PDB file of C-alpha atoms in Angstrom:
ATOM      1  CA  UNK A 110     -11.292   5.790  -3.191  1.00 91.00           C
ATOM      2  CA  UNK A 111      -7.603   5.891  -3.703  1.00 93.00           C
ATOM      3  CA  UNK A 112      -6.286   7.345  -7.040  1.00 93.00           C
ATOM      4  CA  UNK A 113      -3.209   6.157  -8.847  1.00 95.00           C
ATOM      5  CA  UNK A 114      -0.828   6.203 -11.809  1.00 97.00           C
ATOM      6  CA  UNK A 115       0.330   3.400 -13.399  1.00 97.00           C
ATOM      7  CA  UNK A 116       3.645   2.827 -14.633  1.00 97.00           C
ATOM      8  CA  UNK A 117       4.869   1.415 -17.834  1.00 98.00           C
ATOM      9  CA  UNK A 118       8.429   0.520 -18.805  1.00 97.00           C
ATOM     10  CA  UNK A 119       8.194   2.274 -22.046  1.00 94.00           C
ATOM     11  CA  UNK A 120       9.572   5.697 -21.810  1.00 90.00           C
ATOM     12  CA  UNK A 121       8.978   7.969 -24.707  1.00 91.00           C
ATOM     13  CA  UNK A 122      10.402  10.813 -22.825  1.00 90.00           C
ATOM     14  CA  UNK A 123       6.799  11.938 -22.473  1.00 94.00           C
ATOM     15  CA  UNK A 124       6.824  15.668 -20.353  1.00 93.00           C
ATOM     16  CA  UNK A 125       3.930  14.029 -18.350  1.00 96.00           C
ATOM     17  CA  UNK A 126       6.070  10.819 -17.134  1.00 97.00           C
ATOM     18  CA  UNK A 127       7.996  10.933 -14.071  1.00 97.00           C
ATOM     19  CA  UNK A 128      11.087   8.241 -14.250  1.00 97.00           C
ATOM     20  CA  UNK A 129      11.826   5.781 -11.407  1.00 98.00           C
ATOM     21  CA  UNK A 130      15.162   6.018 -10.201  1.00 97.00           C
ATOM     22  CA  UNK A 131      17.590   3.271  -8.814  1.00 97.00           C
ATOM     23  CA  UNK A 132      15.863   4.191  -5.278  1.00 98.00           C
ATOM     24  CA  UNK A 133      12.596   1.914  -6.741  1.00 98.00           C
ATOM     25  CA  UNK A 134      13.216  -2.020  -7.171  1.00 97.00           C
ATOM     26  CA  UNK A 135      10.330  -0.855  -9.828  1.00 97.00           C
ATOM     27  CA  UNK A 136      11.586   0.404 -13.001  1.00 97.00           C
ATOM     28  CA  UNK A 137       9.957   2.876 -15.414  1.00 98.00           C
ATOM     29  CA  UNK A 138       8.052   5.641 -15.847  1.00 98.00           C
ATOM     30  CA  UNK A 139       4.850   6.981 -13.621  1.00 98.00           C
ATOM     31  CA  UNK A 140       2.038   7.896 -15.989  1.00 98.00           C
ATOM     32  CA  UNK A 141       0.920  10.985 -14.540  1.00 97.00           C
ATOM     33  CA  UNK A 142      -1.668  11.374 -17.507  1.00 96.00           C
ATOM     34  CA  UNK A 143      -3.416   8.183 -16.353  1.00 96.00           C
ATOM     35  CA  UNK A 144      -4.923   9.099 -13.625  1.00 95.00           C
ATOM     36  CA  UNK A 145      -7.200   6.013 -11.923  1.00 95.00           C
ATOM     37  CA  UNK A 146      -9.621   6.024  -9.234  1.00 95.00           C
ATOM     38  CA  UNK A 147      -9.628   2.315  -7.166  1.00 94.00           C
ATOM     39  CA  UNK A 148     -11.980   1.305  -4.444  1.00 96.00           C
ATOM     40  CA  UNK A 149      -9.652  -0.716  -2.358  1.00 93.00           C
ATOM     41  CA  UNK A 150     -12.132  -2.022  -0.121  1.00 94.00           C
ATOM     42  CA  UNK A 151     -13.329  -3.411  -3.061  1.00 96.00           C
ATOM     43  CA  UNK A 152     -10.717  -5.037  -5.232  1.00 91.00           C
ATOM     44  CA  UNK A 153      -7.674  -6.841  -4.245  1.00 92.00           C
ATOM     45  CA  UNK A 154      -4.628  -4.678  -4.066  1.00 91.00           C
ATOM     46  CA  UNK A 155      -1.036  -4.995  -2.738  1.00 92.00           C
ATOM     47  CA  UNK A 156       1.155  -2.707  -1.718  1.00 92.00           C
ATOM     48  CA  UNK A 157       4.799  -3.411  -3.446  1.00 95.00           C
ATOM     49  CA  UNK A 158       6.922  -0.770  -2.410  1.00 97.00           C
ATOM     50  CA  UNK A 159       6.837   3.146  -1.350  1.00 96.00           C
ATOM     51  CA  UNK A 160       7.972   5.805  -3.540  1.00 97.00           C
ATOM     52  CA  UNK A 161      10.058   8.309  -2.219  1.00 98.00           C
ATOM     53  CA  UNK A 162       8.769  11.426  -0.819  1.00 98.00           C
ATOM     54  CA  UNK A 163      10.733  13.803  -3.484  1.00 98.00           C
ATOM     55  CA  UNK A 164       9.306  11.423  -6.465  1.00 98.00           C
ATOM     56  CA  UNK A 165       5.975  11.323  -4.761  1.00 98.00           C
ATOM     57  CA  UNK A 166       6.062  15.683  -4.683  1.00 98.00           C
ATOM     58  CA  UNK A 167       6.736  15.748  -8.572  1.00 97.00           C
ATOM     59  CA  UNK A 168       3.948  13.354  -9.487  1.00 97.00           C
ATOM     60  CA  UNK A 169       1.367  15.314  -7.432  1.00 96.00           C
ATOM     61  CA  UNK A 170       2.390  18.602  -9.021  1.00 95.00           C
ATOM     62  CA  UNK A 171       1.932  17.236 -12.183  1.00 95.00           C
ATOM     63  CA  UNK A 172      -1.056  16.214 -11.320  1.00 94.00           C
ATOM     64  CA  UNK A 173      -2.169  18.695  -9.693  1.00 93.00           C
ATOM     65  CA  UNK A 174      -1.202  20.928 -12.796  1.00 92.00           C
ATOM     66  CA  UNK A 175      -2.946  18.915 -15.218  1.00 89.00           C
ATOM     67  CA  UNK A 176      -6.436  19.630 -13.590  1.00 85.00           C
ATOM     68  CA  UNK A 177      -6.110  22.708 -12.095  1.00 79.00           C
ATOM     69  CA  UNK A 178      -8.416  25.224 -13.530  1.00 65.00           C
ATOM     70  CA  UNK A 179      -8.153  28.981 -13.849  1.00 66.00           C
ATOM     71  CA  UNK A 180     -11.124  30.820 -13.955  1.00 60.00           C
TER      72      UNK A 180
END
């Protein structure tokens, strides 16, 4: 299982959305709230780029934020 955000071009300036920057050929906004579990061994996928390592950091904290749980 691989999980994943998808991205959408509108940006609504959502506090959950992380922006792509002129680093990405990709433009938009990662939907951190939208978090999706894929089976890649079974469904085609593609890998179109790599997101850099600062962007990828801020996505996992906000996802790691959303379901962390405080007892």
């Amino acid at each position: 299982m691989t999980i994943v955000c998808p991205i959408t071009n509108t940006n609504n300036r959502f506090p959950l959305h992380i922006p792509l920057d002129n680093r990405t050929q990709t433009t938009g906004v990662i939907m951190c709230e939208h978090i999706k579990a894929l089976d890649l061994n079974a469904r085609p996928h593609r890998v179109v780029e790599r997101l850099p390592e600062d962007l990828l950091r801020k996505v996992i904290d906000v996802v790691f934020a959303e379901i962390e749980v405080n007892p």
